[in-house]
Amino acid sequence: MGLEFATALVLKWRVSYRKSIGSEPMSGISSARRLSVVFAIVGCLGTTASAQEAFKEFKQLDGSVKMPKLNAFAAPDGENSASRNLRDVSLEAKLSPQSGPQQQGLSWYVFSPMAGADGKLPLVASSKGGSASFHLMPGDYFVNVSFGRAGVTKKLSVSATADPQKQTMVLDAGGMVLNAVSGPDVRIPLDELSFSIYSSEAKEDGERGLVMDDVKPNTLVGLSAGTYHIVSEYGDVNAVIRADIQVEAGKVTEATIQHRAAKITFKLVSDAGSEAIADTAWSILTSAGDIVGESVSAFPTMVLAEGRYTAVARNKDKIYQRDFTVAAGMNTDVEVLMKQQQPLDVDNRQPAQQLPLQMPQMRQTQNPQAQPATTTQQPLPTYEQLAPTGGSEGDSMD
């Protein structure tokens, strides 16, 4: 387009130049000046045309090009109107009617009253901590608040016109913190303690309903007011204590359970105080012969309830044993000597026999602490009592 315009301008100039020659002569300077002006115009027009051709390769931002939809960043009219209809609802919970609002440990859940396709109530909003505030559309809802294992659910109606009032829910619950000691006041490592909480009432089968298990010490557990059956386990052998604890609404009950147990470390040694011998299998038996603990270690450690036990060590097809007593809170070591001489029997001064593999039965028959049986002397029977009569059986001597 620019080149065509330049060509027409040159032709027009040539015609006018010829006319000017015929009418009046022009100087050489004027002619040269006119030619320079014409070529300058042609050069500018050529540059403009080249620029226009170059920009044709790019898309022009005119009205024909579709711009990004800016309304994607703005809420639709329906959502704007819905947000304008949201109502502020404030909720608080108390452990008892007389206590103040609970400021921690609460879990709030707001559900729609209409069940979804899966048959469950859709969750609308939730919050954790203390008191809660929600923005809800006018309508009906179910609000659940829980404190540990205690909880309560209430129906909530949000009005479209009236200002919503603060809703207060009463849990009728309290807290429980559990701990334990060994003996009078020996502290127990926290990782060796575990508590289980059961309901106080037994079921038809005699079992209690489990409320919460594997409760760690010094942990605040929220519970509904009532009585609970607590099972405390120290170690993993037989140190178990049970107790019933009352939980009052609005109060925290701190309970410390006293275990009648101790931590015992076993060693098989050649001499007293020497190093423990490896590759030793251990069995710990009660005074009744029941196995309560087993281990394969040079020096195993077990927590045992107070009482009398027998430690049996097996090493290289040889068996060694020792009786010992556990006192509550008295953590100690029990050494079994490989060269330990069996004590002499007090009655006949005979050395004790080496125990075979079935030690519990032999230990019961050869227990040096067993009390001798008491006997009473009966008078000798007469001849008439011994002689049979009429072929019948003789009378019993008892």
CSV table of N, CA and C in Angstrom, one decimal, residues 40 64 81 84 120 170 227 336 339 388:
chain,number,residue,atom,x,y,z
A,40,ALA,N,13.2,11.1,-0.1
A,40,ALA,CA,13.0,11.0,1.3
A,40,ALA,C,11.6,10.5,1.7
A,64,SER,N,-11.3,-8.4,17.9
A,64,SER,CA,-11.6,-9.8,17.4
A,64,SER,C,-11.0,-10.8,18.3
A,81,SER,N,-25.1,-13.5,46.9
A,81,SER,CA,-26.3,-13.3,47.7
A,81,SER,C,-26.3,-14.3,48.9
A,84,ARG,N,-24.2,-13.0,51.6
A,84,ARG,CA,-24.8,-11.9,52.4
A,84,ARG,C,-25.8,-12.5,53.4
A,120,LYS,N,-24.9,-40.9,55.4
A,120,LYS,CA,-24.3,-40.1,56.5
A,120,LYS,C,-24.6,-38.7,56.4
A,170,VAL,N,-23.8,-28.2,77.7
A,170,VAL,CA,-23.2,-28.7,79.0
A,170,VAL,C,-22.9,-30.2,78.7
A,227,THR,N,-18.2,-43.7,87.4
A,227,THR,CA,-17.1,-44.5,88.0
A,227,THR,C,-16.5,-45.4,86.9
A,336,VAL,N,22.7,-66.1,89.3
A,336,VAL,CA,22.7,-67.5,89.4
A,336,VAL,C,24.1,-68.0,89.2
A,339,LYS,N,28.9,-72.4,89.6
A,339,LYS,CA,29.6,-73.3,90.5
A,339,LYS,C,28.9,-73.3,91.9
A,388,PRO,N,-8.9,-112.6,109.5
A,388,PRO,CA,-10.1,-112.6,108.7
A,388,PRO,C,-11.2,-113.4,109.3
